[in-house]
XYZ file of C-alpha atoms in Angstrom:
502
model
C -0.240 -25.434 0.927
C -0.586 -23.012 -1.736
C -4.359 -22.782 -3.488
C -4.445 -21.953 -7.239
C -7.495 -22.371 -7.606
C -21.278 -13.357 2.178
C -21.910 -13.348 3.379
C -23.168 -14.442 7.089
C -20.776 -12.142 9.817
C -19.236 -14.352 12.271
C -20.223 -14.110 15.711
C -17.654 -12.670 17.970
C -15.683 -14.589 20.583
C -14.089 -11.796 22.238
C -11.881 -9.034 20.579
C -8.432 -9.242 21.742
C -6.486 -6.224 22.985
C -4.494 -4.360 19.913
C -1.210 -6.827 19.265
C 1.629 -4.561 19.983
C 2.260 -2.217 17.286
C 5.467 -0.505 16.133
C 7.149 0.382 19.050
C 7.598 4.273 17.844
C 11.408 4.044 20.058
C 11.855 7.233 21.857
C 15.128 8.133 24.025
C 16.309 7.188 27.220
C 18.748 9.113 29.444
C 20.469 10.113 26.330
C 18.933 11.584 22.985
C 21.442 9.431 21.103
C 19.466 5.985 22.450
C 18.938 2.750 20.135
C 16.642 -0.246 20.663
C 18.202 -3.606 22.266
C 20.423 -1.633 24.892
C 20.448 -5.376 26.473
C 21.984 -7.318 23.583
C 24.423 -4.741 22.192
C 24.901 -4.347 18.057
C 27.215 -2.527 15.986
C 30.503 -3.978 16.819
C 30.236 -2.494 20.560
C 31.892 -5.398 23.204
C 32.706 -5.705 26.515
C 34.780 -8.511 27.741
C 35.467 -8.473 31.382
C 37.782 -9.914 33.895
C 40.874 -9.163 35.710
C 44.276 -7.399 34.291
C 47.488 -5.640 34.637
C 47.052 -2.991 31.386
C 46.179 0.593 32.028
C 43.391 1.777 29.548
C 43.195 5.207 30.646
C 40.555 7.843 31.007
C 39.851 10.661 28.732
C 36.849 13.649 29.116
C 35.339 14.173 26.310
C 33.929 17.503 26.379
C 30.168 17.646 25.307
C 27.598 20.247 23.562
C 23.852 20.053 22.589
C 21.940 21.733 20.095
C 19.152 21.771 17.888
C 19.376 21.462 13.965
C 16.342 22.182 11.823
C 16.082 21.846 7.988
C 15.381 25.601 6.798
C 18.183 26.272 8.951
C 18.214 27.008 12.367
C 21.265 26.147 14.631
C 21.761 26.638 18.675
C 24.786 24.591 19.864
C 25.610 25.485 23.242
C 29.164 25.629 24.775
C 31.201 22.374 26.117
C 30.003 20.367 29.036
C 31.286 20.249 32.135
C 33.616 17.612 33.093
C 34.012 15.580 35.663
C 37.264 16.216 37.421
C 37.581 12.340 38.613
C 37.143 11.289 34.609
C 39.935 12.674 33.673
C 42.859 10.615 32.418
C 45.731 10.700 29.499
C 45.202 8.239 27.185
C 42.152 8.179 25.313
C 40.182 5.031 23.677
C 40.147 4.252 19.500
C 37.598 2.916 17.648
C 37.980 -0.755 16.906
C 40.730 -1.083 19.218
C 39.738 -3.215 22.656
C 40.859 -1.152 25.597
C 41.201 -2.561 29.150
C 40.177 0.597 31.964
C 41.150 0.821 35.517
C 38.398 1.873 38.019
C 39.916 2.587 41.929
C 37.905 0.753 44.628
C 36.737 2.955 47.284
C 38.613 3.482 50.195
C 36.657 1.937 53.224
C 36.321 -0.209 55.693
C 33.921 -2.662 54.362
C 35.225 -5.762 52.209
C 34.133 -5.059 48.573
C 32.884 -8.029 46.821
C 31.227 -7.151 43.458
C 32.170 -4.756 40.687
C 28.906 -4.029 38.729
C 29.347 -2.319 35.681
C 27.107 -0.262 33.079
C 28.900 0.644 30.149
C 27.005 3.040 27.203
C 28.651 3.374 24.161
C 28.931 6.183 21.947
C 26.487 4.225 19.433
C 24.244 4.404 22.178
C 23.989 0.023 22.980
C 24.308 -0.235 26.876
C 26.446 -3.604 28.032
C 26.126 -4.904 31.703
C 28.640 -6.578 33.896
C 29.090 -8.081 37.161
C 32.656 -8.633 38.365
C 34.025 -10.753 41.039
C 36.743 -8.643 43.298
C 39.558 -10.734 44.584
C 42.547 -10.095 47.375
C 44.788 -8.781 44.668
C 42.237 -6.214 43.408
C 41.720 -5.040 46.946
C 45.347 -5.167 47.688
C 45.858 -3.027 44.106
C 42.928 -0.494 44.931
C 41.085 -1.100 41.572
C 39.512 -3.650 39.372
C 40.184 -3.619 35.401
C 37.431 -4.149 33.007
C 38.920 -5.551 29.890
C 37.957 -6.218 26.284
C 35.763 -3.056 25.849
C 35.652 -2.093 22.274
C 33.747 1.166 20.773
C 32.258 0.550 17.211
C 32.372 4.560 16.707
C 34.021 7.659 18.302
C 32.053 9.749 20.584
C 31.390 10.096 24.294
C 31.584 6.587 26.736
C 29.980 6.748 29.850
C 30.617 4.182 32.372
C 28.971 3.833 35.751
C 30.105 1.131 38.572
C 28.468 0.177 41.699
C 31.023 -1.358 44.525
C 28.775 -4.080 46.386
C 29.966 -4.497 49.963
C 30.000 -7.028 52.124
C 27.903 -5.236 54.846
C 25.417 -4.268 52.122
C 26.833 -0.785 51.468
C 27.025 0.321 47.901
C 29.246 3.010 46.499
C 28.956 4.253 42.895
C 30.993 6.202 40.431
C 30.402 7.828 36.858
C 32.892 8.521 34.445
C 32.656 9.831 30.738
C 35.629 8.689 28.525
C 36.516 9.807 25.105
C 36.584 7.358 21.727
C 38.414 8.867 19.007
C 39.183 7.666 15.554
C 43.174 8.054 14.586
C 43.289 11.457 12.756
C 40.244 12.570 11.378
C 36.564 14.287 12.099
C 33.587 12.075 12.089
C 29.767 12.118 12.133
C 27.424 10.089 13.014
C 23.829 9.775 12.310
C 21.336 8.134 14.812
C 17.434 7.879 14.579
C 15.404 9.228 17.605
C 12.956 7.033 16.564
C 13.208 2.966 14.992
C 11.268 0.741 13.627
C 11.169 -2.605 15.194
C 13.764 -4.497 13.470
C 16.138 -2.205 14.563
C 17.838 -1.706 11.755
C 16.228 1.354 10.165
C 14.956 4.861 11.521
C 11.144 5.328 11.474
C 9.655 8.462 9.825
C 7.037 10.313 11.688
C 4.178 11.629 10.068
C 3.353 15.668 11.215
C -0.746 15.186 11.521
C -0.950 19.116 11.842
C 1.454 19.923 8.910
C 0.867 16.804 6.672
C 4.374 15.832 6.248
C 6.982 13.199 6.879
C 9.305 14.212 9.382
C 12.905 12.216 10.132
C 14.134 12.790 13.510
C 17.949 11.613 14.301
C 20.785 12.914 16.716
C 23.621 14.323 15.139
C 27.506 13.438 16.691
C 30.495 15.159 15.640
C 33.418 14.066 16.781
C 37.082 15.848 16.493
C 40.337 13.247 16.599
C 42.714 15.950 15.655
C 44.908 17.979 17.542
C 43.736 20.951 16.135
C 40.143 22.841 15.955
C 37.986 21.980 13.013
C 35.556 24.418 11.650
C 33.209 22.336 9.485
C 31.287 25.729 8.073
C 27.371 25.785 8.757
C 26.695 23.752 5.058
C 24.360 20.313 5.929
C 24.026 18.689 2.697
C 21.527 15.112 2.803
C 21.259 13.174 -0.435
C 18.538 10.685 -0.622
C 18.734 7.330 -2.766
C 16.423 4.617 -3.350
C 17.815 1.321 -4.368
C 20.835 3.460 -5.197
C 18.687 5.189 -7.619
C 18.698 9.438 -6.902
C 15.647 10.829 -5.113
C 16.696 13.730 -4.383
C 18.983 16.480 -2.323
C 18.320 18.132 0.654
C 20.791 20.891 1.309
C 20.203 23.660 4.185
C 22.664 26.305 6.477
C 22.959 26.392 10.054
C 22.518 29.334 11.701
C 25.983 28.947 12.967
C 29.377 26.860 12.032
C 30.340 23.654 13.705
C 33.314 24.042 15.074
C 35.308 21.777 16.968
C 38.276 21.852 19.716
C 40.791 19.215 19.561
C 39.238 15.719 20.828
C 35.628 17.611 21.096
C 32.386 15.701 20.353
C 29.310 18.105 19.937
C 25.560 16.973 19.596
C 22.475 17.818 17.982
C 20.124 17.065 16.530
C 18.974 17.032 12.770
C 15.152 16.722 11.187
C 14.363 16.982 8.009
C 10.954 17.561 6.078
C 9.551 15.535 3.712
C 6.064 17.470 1.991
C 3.609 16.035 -0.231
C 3.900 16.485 -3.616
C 7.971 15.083 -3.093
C 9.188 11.933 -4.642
C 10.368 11.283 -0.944
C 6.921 11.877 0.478
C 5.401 9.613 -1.966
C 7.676 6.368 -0.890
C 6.647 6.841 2.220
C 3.581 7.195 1.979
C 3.437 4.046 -0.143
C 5.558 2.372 2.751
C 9.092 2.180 0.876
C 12.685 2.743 1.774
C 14.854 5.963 1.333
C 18.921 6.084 2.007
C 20.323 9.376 3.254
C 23.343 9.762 3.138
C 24.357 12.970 5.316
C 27.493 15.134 4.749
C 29.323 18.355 5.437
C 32.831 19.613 4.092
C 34.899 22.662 5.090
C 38.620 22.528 6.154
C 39.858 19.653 3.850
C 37.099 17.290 6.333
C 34.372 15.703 4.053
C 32.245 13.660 7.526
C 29.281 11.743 6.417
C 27.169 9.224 6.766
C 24.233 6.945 6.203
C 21.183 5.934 7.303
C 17.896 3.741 5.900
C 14.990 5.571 6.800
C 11.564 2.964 6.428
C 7.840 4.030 7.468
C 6.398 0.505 9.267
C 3.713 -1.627 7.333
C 1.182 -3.327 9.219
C -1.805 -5.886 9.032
C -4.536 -7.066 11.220
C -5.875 -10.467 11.319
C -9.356 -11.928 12.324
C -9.242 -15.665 13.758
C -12.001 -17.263 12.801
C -12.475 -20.449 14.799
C -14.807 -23.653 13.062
C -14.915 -26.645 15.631
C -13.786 -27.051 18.771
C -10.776 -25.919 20.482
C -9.968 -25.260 24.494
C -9.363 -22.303 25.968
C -5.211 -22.948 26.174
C -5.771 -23.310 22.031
C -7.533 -20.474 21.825
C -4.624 -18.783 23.483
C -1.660 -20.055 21.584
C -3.464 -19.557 17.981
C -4.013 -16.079 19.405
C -0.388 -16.031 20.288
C 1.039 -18.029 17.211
C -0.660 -14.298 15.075
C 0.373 -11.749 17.326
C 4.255 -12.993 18.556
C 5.404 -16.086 15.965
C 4.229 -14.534 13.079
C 4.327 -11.444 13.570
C 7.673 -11.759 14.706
C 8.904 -13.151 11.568
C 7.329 -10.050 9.652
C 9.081 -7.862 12.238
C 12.046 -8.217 10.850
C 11.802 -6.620 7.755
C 9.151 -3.901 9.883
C 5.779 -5.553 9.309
C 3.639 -5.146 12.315
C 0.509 -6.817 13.768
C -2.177 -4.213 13.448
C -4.332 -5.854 15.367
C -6.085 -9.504 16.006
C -9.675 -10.094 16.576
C -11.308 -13.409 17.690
C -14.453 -14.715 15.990
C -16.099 -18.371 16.126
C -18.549 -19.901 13.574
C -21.557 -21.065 16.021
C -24.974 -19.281 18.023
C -27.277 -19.806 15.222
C -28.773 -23.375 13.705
C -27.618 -22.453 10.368
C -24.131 -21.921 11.510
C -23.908 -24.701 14.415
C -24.673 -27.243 11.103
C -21.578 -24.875 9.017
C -19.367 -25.775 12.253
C -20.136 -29.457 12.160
C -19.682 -29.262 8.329
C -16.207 -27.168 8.137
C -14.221 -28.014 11.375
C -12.601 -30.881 9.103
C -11.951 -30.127 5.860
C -12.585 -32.764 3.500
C -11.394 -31.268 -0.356
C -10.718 -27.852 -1.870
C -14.462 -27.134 -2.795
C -15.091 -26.928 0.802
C -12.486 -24.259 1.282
C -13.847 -22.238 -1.942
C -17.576 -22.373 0.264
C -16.420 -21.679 3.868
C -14.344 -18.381 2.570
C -17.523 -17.749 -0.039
C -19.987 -17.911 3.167
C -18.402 -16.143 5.570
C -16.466 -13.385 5.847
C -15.422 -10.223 8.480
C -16.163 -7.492 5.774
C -15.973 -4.788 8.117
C -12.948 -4.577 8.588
C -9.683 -4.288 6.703
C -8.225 -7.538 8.339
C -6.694 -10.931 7.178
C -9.680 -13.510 7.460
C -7.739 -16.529 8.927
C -9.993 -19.367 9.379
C -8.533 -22.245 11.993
C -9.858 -26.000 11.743
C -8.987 -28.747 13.155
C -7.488 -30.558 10.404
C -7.597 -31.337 6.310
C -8.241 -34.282 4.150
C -4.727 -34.424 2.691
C -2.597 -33.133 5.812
C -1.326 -30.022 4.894
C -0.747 -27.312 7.703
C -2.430 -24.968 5.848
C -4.028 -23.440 2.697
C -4.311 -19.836 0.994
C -4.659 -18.364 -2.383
C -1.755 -16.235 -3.786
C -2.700 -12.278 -4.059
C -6.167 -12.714 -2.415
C -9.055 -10.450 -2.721
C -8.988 -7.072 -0.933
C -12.592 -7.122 -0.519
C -12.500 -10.316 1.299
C -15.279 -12.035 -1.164
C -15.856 -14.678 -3.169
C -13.922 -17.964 -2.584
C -10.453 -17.119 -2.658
C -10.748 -14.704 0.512
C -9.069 -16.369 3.718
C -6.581 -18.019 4.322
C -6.765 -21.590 6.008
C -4.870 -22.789 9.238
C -4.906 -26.417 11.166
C -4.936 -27.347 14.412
C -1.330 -27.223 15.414
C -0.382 -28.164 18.906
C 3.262 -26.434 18.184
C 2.643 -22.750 19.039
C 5.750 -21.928 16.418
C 4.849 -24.015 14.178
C 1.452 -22.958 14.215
C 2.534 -19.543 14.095
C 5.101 -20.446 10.918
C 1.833 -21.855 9.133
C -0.226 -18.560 10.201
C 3.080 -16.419 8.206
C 3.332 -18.548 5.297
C -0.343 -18.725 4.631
C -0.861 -14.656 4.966
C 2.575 -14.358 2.954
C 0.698 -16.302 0.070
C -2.589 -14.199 0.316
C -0.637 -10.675 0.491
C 0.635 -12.005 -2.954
C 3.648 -14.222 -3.174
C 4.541 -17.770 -4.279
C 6.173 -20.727 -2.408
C 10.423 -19.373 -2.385
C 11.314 -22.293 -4.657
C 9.297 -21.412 -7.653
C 9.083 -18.694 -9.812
C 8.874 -15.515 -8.350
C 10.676 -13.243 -9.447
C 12.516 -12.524 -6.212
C 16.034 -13.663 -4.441
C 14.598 -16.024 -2.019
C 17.887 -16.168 -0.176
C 19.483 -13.849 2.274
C 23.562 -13.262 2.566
C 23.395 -14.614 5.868
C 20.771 -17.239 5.304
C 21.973 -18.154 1.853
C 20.268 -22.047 2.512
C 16.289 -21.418 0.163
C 14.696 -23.841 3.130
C 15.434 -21.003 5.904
C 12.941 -18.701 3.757
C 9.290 -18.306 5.800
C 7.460 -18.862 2.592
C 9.168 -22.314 1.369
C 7.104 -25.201 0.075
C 8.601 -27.398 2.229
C 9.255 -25.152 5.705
C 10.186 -25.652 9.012
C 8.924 -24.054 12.116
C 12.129 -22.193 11.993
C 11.819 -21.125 8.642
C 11.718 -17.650 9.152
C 13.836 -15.534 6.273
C 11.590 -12.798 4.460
C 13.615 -11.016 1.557
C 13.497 -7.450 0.708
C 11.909 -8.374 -2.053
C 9.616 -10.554 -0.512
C 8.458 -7.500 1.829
C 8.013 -5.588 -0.993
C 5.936 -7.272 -2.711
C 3.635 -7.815 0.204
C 3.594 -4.210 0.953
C 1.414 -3.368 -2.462
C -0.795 -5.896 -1.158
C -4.142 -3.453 -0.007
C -4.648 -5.164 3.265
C -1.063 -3.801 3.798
C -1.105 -0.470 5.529
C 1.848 2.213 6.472
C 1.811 2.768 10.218
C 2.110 6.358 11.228
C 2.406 7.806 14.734
């Protein structure tokens, strides 16, 4: 329900530990890493089962380095390869490849074929694999259907499972290449939590903005490729020109045929910037990274976002049970923070607090734990209020005269007074619905309208293009869960909003 229309402090019930903020996503094994190894993104597949086609083995060789803005460059020689990788044919981008691994030679029965495949991109896929008589007879097991969304290194470990409970394991590296050309690819060290965007850090020490992402360059030709020492990263928001960043390494790139080299690129982002400024103010840059020498132009591009957050205070009025307690606890800090999440919205925090202790507000309890019409809302948000802190006052009752879900004002107060400053939640006894109330409630009091009216904003997303999938719908489900750039945007002025930094 959307509202058109202190200060006695709460008592507290019992402050929750911090909700989980924005998981600042550091590597794993490898400095190229990305969140959701489990799941697997970007095109990257693995199909397995058994098969007759050879997919060969190729070593890629490997460098590291370091690559800092204002121009320093250390890229160390190739990496050593491991003489059981090696093979002829090497994998392509796109194209699904089926690859032979030998079964050890020994006496006990292998059984199981477990397989941990890490893609160039960096997404890890798992597998376990039945071995039958004709593998055994063969000597090897073939893992079909794996396809590589970009060029770059492979690495792919097995474990043969025994049936005496032995285990014997291999690694092997393999080479993806693209069909005749260079490539480069840009990945974050660090993501916000949707995923889809690299996190900038903020440098307490220096006061700047810093973007940290692994650099791959990867060589398809059959010939070396110098790509000069120019780095050249042109930032864009909403397509509009922000600026260019353009620096020398302290050495060229260069490449040997079927090489892939990494590194690993950061660039600086000081106050007094344009760039600096949108992320301070929580907003969106594009880079789009490049170099050029030797008739090769690699680039490519990557959404850089700073995370916004905001807290929430549960105020309970009337009576609810421990479980309740628990799941409106949980409906704030997982459901809706979860539909926030992805568009990289956070839970700053929840803290509990319960109208009761005192005469004066034992007889407010009795009074507000059922709402009877909208002047009691406009009194229980003008009487109480948590007005030290910048959090969300969410006030949960256990029901409403007309039967709404829930109730908030659109753009409400900063300050938290007067009687537009809370928002209003029911007793729900579905956790996600509950928690689809608690999102479109705070969505109307960080400042937006119900989806299907006028708001100035495409309520619809390209792959939710139905209006009723959008969080903030008069009408929503419980899986209503769609937030719009726009949407976030909007919501991000709000001054309850806050950018996270590290």
């Amino acid at each position: 329900m959307q509202r058109t229309k202190r200060t006695l402090v709460c008592s507290l019930e019992g402050t929750s530990p911090l909700a989980k903020a924005a998981e600042s996503r550091t590597h794993h094994e490898y400095h190229y890493g990305h969140p959701g190894f489990e799941t697997g993104w970007g095109g990257d597949r693995l199909c397995c089962g058994s098969g007759a086609n050879g997919g060969g083995m190729d070593v890629g060789d490997g460098g590291f380095g370091e690559i800092t803005v204002g121009g320093r460059v250390r890229l160390l020689g190739p990496g050593v390869v491991p003489a059981e990788a090696a093979q002829a044919e090497p994998l392509y981008v796109g194209e699904p490849a089926a690859i032979p691994v030998a079964l050890p030679r020994q006496k006990a029965r292998a059984e199981i074929l477990s397989v941990l495949v890490r893609f160039p991109s960096g997404a890890v896929h798992r597998a376990d694999l039945a071995i039958d008589d004709e593998d055994r007879a063969s000597g090897s097991k073939t893992i079909e259907g794996v396809v590589s969304a970009e060029a770059g290194e492979l690495h792919l470990f097995t474990t043969t499972r025994n049936d005496d409970g032995s285990v014997a394991q291999k690694g092997f590296v393999l080479q993806v290449r693209t069909r005749g050309t260079v490539q480069m690819y840009i990945t974050p060290s660090f993501w916000t939590q949707s995923g889809v965007a690299g996190a900038p850090k903020f440098n307490f020490s220096l006061g700047r903005w810093e973007c940290h992402a692994a650099v791959r360059w990867v060589n398809s030709m059959p010939m070396l490729v110098n790509l000069a020492r120019r780095m050249t990263v042109r930032m864009t928001d909403a397509g509009t020109l922000v600026g260019t960043l353009a620096f020398d390494l302290s050495g060229p790139v260069t490449l040997l045929p079927g090489q892939t080299q990494y590194g690993t690129v950061i660039t600086f982002h000081a106050p007094g910037s344009a760039d600096f400024e949108i992320f301070r103010n929580a907003g969106d840059l594009t880079f789009e990274y490049s170099m050029s020498n030797d008739g090769f132009t690699p680039k490519d591009g990557q959404v850089w976002r700073t995370m916004r957050e905001v807290g929430y205070n549960i105020i309970r009025v009337g009576d609810f049970t421990a479980a309740e307690r628990a799941e409106y606890r949980r409906a704030a800090a997982e459901i809706a923070s979860g539909i926030f999440r992805s568009r990289d919205m956070t839970v700053r925090g929840v803290e509990l607090f319960r109208i009761e202790g005192t005469p004066e507000m034992e007889a407010d309890k009795q009074r507000f734990r059922f709402i009877d019409s909208e002047a009691e809302i406009d009194e229980l948000f003008s009487r109480y209020t948590m007005g030290d802190n910048a959090f969300l006052d969410a006030f949960f009752v256990e029901g409403m005269w007309d039967g709404s879900a829930g109730a908030s004002n659109v753009n409400g107060p900063v300050d938290k007074q007067g009687p537009s400053s809370g928002i209003l939640i029911c007793r729900d006894a579905d956790t996600v619905n509950l928690g689809q109330t608690f999102a479109h409630e705070a969505g109307h009091y960080l400042g937006l309208e119900h989806a299907d009216e006028e708001d100035g904003c495409s309520d619809t997303d390209p792959a939710s293009p139905n209006i009723s999938d959008n969080f903030i719908f008069s009408r929503s489900r419980r899986d209503s869960t769609v937030v719009t750039g726009c949407q976030i945007d909007k919501m991000r002025r709000h001054g309850l909003v806050t950018t996270l930094t590290p």
